[in-house]
mmCIF file of C-alpha atoms in Angstrom:
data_model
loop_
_atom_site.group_PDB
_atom_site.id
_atom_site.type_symbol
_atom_site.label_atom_id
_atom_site.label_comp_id
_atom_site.label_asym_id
_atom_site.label_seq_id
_atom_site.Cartn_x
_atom_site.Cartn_y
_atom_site.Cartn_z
ATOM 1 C CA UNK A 1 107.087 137.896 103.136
ATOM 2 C CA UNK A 2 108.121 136.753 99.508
ATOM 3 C CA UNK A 3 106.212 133.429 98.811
ATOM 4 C CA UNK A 4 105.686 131.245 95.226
ATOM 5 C CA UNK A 5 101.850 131.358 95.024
ATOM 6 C CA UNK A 6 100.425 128.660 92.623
ATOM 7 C CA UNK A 7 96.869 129.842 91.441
ATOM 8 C CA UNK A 8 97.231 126.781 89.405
ATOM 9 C CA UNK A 9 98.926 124.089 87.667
ATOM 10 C CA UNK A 10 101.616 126.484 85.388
ATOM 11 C CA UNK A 11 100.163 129.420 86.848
ATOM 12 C CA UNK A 12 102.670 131.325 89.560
ATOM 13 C CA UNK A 13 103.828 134.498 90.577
ATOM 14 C CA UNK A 14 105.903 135.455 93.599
ATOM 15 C CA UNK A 15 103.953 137.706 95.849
ATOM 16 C CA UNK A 16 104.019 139.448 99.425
ATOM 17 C CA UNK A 17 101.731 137.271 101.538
ATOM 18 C CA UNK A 18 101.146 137.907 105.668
ATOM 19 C CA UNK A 19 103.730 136.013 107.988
ATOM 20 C CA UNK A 20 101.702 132.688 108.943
ATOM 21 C CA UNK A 21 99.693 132.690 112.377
ATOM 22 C CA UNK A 22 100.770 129.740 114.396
ATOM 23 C CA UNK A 23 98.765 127.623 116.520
ATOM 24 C CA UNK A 24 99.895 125.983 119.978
ATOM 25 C CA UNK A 25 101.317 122.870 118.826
ATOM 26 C CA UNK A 26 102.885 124.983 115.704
ATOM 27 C CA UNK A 27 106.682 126.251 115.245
ATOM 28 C CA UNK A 28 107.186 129.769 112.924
ATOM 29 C CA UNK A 29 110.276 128.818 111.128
ATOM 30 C CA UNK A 30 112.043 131.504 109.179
ATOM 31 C CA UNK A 31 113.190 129.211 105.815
ATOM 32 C CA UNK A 32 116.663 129.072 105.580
ATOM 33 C CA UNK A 33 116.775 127.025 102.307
ATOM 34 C CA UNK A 34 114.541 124.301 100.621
ATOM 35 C CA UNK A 35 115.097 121.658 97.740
ATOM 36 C CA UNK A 36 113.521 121.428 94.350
ATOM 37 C CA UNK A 37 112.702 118.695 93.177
ATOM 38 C CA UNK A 38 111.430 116.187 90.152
ATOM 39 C CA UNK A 39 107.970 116.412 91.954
ATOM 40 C CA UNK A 40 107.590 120.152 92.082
ATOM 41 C CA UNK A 41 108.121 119.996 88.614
ATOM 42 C CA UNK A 42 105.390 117.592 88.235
ATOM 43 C CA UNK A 43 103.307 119.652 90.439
ATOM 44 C CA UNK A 44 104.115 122.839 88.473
ATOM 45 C CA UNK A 45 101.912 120.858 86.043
ATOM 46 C CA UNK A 46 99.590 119.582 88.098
ATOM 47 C CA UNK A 47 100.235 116.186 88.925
ATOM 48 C CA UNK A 48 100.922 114.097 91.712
ATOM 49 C CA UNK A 49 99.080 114.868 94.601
ATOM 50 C CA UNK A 50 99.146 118.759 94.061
ATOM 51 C CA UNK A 51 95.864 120.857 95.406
ATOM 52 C CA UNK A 52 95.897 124.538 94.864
ATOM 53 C CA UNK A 53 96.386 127.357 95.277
ATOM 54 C CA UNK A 54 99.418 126.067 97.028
ATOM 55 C CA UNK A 55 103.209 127.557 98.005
ATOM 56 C CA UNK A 56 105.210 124.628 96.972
ATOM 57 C CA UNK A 57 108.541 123.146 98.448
ATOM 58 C CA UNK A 58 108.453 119.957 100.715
ATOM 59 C CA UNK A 59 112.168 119.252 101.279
ATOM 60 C CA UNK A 60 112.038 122.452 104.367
ATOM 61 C CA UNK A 61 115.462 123.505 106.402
ATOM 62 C CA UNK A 62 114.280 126.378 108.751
ATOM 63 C CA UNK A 63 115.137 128.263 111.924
ATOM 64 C CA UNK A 64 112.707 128.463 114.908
ATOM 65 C CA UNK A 65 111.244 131.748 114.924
ATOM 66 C CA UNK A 66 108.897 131.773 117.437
ATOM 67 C CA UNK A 67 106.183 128.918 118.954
ATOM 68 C CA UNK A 68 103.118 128.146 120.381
ATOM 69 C CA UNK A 69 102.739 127.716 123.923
ATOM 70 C CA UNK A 70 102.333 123.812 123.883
ATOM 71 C CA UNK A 71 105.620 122.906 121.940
ATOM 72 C CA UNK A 72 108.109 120.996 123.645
ATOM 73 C CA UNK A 73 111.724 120.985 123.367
ATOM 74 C CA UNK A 74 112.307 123.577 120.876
ATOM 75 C CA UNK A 75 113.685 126.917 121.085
ATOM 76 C CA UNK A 76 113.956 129.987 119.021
ATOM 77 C CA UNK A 77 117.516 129.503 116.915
ATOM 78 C CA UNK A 78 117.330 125.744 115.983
ATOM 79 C CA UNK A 79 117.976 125.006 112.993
ATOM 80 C CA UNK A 80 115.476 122.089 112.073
ATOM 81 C CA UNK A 81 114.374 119.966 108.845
ATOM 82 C CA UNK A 82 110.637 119.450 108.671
ATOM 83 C CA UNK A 83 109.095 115.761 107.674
ATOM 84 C CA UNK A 84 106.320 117.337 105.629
ATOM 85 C CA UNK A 85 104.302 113.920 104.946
ATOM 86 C CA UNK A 86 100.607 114.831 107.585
ATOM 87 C CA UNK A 87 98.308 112.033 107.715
ATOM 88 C CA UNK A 88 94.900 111.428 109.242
ATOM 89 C CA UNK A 89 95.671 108.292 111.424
ATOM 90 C CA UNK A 90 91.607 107.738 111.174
ATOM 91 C CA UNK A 91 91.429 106.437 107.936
ATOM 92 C CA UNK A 92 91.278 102.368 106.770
ATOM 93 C CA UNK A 93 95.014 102.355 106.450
ATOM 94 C CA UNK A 94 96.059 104.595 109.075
ATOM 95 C CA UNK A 95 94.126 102.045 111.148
ATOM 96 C CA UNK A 96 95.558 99.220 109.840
ATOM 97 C CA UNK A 97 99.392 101.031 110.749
ATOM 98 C CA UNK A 98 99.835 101.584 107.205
ATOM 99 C CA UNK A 99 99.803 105.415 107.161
ATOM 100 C CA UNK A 100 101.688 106.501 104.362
ATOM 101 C CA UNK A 101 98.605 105.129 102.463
ATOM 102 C CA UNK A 102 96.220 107.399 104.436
ATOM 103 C CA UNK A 103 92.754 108.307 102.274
ATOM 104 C CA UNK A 104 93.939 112.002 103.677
ATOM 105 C CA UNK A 105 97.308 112.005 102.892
ATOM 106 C CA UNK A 106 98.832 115.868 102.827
ATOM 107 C CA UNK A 107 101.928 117.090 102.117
ATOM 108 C CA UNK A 108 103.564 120.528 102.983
ATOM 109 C CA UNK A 109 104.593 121.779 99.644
ATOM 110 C CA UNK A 110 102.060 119.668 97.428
ATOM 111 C CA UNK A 111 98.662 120.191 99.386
ATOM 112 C CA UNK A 112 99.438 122.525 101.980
ATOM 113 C CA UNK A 113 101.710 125.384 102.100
ATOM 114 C CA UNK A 114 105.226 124.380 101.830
ATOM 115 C CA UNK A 115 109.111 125.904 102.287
ATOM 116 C CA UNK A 116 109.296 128.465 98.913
ATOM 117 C CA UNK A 117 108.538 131.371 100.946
ATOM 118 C CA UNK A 118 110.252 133.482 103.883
ATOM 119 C CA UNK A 119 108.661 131.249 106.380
ATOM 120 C CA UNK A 120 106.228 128.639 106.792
ATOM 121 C CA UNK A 121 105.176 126.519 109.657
ATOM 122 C CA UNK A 122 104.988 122.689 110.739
ATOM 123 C CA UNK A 123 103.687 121.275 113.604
ATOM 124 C CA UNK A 124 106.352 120.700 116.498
ATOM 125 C CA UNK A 125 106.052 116.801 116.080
ATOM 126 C CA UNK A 126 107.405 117.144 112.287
ATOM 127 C CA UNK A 127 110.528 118.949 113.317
ATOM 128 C CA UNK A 128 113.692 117.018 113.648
ATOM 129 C CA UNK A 129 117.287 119.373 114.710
ATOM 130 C CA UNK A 130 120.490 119.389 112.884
ATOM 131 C CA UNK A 131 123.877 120.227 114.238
ATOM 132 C CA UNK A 132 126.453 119.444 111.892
ATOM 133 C CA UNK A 133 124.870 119.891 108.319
ATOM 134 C CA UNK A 134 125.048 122.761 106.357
ATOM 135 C CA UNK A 135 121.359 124.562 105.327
ATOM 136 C CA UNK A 136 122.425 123.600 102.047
ATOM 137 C CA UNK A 137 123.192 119.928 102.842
ATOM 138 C CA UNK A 138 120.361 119.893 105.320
ATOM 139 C CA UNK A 139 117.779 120.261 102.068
ATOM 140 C CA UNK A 140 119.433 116.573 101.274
ATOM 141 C CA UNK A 141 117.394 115.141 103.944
ATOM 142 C CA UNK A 142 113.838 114.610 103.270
ATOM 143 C CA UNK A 143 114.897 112.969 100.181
ATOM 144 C CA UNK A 144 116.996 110.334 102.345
ATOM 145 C CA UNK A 145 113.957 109.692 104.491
ATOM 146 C CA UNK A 146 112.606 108.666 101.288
ATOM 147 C CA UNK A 147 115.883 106.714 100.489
ATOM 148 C CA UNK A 148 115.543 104.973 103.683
ATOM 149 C CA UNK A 149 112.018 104.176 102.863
ATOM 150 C CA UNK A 150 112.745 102.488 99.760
ATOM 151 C CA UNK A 151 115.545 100.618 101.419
ATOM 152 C CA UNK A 152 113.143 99.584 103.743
ATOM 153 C CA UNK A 153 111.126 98.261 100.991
ATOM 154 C CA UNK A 154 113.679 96.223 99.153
ATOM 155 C CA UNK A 155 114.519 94.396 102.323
ATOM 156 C CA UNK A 156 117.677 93.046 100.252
ATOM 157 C CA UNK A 157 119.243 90.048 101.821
ATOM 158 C CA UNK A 158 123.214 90.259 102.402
ATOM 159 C CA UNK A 159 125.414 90.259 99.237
ATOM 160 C CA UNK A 160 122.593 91.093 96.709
ATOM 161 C CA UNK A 161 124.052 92.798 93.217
ATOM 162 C CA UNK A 162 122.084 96.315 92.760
ATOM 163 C CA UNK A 163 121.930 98.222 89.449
ATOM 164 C CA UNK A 164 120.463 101.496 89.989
ATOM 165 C CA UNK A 165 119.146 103.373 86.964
ATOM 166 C CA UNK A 166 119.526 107.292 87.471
ATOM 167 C CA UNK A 167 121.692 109.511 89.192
ATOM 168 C CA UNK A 168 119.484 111.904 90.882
ATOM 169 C CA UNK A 169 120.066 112.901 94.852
ATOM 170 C CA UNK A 170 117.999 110.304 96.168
ATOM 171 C CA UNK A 171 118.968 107.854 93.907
ATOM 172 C CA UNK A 172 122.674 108.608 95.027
ATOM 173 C CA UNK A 173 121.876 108.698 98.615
ATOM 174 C CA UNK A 174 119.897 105.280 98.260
ATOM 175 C CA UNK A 175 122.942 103.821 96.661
ATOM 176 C CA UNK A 176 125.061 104.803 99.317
ATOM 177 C CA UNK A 177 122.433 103.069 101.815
ATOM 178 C CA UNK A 178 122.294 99.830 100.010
ATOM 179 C CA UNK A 179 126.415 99.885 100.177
ATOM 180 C CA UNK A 180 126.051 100.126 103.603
ATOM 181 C CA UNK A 181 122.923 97.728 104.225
ATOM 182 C CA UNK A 182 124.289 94.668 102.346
ATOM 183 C CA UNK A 183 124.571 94.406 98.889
ATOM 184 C CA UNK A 184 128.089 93.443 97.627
ATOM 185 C CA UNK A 185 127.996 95.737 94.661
ATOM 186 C CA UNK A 186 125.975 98.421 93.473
ATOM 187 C CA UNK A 187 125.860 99.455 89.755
ATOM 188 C CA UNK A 188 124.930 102.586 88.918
ATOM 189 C CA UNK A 189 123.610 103.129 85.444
ATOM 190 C CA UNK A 190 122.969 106.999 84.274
ATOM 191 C CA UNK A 191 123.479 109.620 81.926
ATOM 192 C CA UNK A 192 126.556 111.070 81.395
ATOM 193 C CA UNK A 193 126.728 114.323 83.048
ATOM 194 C CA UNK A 194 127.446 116.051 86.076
ATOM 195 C CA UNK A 195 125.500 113.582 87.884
ATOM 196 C CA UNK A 196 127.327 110.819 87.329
ATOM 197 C CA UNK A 197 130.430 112.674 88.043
ATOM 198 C CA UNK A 198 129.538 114.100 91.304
ATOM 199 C CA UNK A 199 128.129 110.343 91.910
ATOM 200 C CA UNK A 200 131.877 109.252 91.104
ATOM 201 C CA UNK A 201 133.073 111.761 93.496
ATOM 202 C CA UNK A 202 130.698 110.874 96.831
ATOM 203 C CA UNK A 203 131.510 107.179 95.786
ATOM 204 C CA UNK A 204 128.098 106.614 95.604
ATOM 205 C CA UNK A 205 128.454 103.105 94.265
ATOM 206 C CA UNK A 206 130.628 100.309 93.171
ATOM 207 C CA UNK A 207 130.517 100.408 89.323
ATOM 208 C CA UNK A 208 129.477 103.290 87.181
ATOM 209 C CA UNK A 209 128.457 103.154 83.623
ATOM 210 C CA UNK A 210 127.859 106.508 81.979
ATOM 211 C CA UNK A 211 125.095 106.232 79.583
ATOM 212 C CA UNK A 212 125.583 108.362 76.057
ATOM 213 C CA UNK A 213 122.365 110.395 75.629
ATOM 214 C CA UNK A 214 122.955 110.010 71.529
ATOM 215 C CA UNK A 215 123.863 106.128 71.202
ATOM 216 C CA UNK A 216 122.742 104.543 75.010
ATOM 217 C CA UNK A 217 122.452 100.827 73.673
ATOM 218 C CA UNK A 218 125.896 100.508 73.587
ATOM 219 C CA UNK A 219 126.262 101.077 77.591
ATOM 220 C CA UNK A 220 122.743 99.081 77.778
ATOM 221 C CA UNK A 221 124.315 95.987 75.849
ATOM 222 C CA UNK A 222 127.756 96.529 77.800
ATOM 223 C CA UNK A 223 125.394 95.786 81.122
ATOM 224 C CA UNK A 224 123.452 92.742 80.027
ATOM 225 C CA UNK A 225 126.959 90.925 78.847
ATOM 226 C CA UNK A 226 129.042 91.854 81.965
ATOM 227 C CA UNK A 227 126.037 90.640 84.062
ATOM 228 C CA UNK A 228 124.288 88.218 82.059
ATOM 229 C CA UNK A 229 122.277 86.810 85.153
ATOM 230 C CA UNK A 230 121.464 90.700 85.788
ATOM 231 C CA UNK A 231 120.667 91.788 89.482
ATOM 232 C CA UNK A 232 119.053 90.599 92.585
ATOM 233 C CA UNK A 233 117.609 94.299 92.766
ATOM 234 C CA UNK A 234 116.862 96.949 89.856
ATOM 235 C CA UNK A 235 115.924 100.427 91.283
ATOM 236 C CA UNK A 236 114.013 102.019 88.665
ATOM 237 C CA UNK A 237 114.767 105.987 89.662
ATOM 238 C CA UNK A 238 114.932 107.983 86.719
ATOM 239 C CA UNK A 239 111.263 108.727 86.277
ATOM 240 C CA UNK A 240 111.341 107.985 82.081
ATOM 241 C CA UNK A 241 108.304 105.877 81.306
ATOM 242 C CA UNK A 242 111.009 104.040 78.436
ATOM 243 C CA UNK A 243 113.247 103.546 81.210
ATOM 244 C CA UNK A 244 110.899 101.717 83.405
ATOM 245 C CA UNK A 245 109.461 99.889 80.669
ATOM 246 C CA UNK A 246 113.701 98.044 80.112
ATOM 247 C CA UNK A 247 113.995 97.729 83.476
ATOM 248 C CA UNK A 248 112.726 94.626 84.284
ATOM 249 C CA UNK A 249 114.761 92.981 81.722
ATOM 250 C CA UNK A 250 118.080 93.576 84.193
ATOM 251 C CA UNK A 251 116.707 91.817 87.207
ATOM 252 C CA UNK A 252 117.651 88.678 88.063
ATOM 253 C CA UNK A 253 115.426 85.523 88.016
ATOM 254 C CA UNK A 254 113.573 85.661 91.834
ATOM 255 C CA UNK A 255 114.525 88.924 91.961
ATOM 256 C CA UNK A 256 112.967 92.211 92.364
ATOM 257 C CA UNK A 257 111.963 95.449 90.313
ATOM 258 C CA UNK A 258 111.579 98.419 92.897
ATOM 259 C CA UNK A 259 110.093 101.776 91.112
ATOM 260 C CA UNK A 260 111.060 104.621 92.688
ATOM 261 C CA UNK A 261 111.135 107.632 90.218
ATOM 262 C CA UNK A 262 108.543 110.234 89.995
ATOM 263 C CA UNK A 263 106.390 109.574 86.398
ATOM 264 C CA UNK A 264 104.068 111.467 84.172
ATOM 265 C CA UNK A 265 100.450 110.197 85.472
ATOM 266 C CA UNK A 266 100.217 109.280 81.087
ATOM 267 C CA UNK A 267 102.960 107.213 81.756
ATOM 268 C CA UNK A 268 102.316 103.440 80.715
ATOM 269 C CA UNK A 269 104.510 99.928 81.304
ATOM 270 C CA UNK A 270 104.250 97.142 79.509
ATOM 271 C CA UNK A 271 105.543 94.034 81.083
ATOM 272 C CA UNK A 272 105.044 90.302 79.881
ATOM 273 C CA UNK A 273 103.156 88.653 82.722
ATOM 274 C CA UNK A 274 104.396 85.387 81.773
ATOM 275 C CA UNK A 275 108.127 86.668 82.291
ATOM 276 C CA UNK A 276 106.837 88.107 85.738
ATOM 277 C CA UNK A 277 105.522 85.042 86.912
ATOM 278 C CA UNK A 278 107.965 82.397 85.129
ATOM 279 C CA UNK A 279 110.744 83.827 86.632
ATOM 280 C CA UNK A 280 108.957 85.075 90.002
ATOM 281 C CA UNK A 281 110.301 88.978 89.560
ATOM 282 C CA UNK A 282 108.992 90.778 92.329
ATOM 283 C CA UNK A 283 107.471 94.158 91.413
ATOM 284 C CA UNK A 284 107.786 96.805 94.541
ATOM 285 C CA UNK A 285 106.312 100.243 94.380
ATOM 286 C CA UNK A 286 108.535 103.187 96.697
ATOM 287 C CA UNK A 287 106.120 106.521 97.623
ATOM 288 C CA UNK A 288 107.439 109.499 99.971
ATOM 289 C CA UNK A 289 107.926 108.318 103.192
ATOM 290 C CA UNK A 290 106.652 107.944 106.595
ATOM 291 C CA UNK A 291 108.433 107.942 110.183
ATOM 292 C CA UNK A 292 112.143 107.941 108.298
ATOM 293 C CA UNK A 293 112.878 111.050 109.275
ATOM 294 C CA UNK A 294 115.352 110.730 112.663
ATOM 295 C CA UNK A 295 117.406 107.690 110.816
ATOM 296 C CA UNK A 296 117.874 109.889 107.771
ATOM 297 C CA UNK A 297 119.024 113.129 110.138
ATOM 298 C CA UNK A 298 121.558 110.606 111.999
ATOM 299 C CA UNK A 299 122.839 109.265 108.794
ATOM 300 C CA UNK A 300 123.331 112.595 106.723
ATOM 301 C CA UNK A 301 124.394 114.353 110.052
ATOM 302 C CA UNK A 302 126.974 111.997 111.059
ATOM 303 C CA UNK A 303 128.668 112.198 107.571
ATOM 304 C CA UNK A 304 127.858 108.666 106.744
ATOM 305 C CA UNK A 305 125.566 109.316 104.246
ATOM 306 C CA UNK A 306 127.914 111.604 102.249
ATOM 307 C CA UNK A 307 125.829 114.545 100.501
ATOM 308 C CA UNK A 308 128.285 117.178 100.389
ATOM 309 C CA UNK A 309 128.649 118.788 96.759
ATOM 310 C CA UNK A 310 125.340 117.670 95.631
ATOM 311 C CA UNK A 311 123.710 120.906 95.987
ATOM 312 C CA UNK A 312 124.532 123.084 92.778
ATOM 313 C CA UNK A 313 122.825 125.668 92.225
ATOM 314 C CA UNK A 314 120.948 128.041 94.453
ATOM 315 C CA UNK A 315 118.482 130.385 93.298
ATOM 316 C CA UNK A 316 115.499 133.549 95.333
ATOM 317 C CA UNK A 317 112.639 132.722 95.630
ATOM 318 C CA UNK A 318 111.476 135.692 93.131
ATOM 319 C CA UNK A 319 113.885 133.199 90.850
ATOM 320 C CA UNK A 320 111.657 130.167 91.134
ATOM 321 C CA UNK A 321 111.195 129.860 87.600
ATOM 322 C CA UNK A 322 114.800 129.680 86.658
ATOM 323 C CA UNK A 323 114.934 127.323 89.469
ATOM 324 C CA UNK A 324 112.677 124.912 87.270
ATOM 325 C CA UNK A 325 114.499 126.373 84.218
ATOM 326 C CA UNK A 326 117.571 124.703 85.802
ATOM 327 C CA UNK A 327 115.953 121.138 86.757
ATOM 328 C CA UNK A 328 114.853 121.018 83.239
ATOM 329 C CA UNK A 329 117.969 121.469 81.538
ATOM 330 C CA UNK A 330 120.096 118.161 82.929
ATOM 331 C CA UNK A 331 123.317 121.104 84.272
ATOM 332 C CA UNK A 332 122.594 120.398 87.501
ATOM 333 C CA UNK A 333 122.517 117.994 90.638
ATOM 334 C CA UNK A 334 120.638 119.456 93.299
ATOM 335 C CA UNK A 335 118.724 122.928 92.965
ATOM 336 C CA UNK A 336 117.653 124.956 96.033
ATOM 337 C CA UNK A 337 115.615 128.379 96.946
ATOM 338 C CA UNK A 338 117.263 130.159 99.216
ATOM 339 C CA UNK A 339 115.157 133.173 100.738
ATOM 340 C CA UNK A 340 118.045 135.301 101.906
ATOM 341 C CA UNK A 341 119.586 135.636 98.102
#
């Protein structure tokens, strides 16, 4: 089979590996498509939690191939999405029900191999069916299991004001949550682009402010003086350490900061403690998810989680690297490898 091999950070090729053995709690799936993401470009230069050599792609949509004898409730033909988050359930915080803090946390696609490839294979507790998505769609949601997760986090209380910073998929799809979990508006703050017009177009959110990449303080001052109390929640999703580092000048007093893009490990904030505590800002970290997965498949697969359009772009998997090519350059929404091209 055709599979991205990482021999190391920024060092891939695309070669012919064996079709994976499977063991008998383990499902074959032949990968129909899978997402590409802000981390796999962050593990293309070895960060996050990337160990290689490694065949990335953690956002999996595959059809059952074949199985081992001790899977349940499975057969060949499903089409499934794969929760690629493994943990050790031994560990201090797996103990303490806090597993997506496991000491041993593993990831399909960042420390174990993952969905750019023909097939790959997941244990038959990880796999969750679809039935009315599209493969394309489907790739949609592992990032709302991490939407949901975030959600989850904020806990907002009914009516809250939201300003959202970014325009990325999950940042979309966790804007669409929040709409539908109780805040009374949700502002969404991003660069102009076809982001923010495809964001327009799922009705993502409740106000949109288009930010211009050449002279942004403009749409940055516009914000503070149309909400000069700011928000109850700011959702820090873009990933730009200069981004982060405003954020916390939009929240509200007793409100909260939640960070939930993917940054460069250099990346640095500096925040006045005295404004943190003076004003009791509440400062919320959002990583992967665990244990999402079913409420993101019945949200994206009942339609009311709208995804459909955000995938733009679908590339081989002997394409990876203008797959990356793609992320980097800002044309696109959501980028995909799709082994049958």
């Amino acid at each position: 089979m055709d599979a991205v091999y990482y021999h190391q950070a920024g060092n891939f090729e695309v070669l012919k590996q064996p079709i994976p053995q499977i063991g008998d709690e383990e499902v074959l799936l032949q990968v129909l498509s899978c997402g590409v993401c802000g981390t796999d470009q962050h593990i293309h230069e070895g960060e996050f939690i990337s160990k290689f050599p490694l065949t990335p792609g953690h956002e999996v949509v595959g059809k059952v191939a074949k199985f081992g004898k001790s899977v349940k409730g499975f057969s060949e033909g499903d089409r499934c999405v794969v929760d690629p988050v493994i943990t050790c359930g031994d560990c201090f915080f797996c103990r303490r029900g806090q597993d997506l803090l496991c000491e041993n946390f593993e990831s399909l696609g960042c420390t174990a191999a993952g969905g750019f490839a023909e097939y790959v294979t997941a244990h038959y507790m990880k796999l969750y069916k679809i039935h009315y998505l599209t493969d394309e769609e489907a790739t949609l949601v592992e990032p709302a299991a991490c939407a949901i997760h975030g959600a989850d986090k904020l806990a907002l209380p009914v009516g809250a004001e939201v300003l959202i910073l970014g325009a990325g998929p999950t940042g979309l799809i966790l804007s669409q949550i929040l709409k539908l979990n109780g805040a009374s508006k949700v502002v969404l703050a991003a660069n102009k682009g076809i982001k923010t017009r495809i964001a327009q177009e799922l009705n993502a959110a409740d106000v949109y402010v288009e930010i211009d990449r050449e002279n942004p303080q403009a749409q940055w001052d516009h914000i503070k003086k149309e909400y000069p109390y700011g928000f109850d929640a700011v959702v820090e999703a873009t990933g730009a350490e200069s981004v982060a580092n405003d954020a916390i000048n939009y929240v509200r007093r007793g409100g909260s900061l939640m960070v939930y893009g993917v940054y460069s490990d250099a990346a640095l904030v500096h925040w006045k403690p005295s404004k943190i505590f003076g004003d009791e800002i509440r400062i919320i970290g959002s990583f992967a998810q665990t244990h999402c997965f079913p409420r993101a498949v019945a949200y994206l697969d009942s339609g009311k989680i709208n995804v459909k359009g955000m995938v733009t772009n679908a590339f081989a998997v002997r394409d990876y690297q203008k797959a990356l090519d793609m992320i980097s350059s800002k044309g696109a929404m959501k980028v995909i490898v799709k082994p049958s091209l």
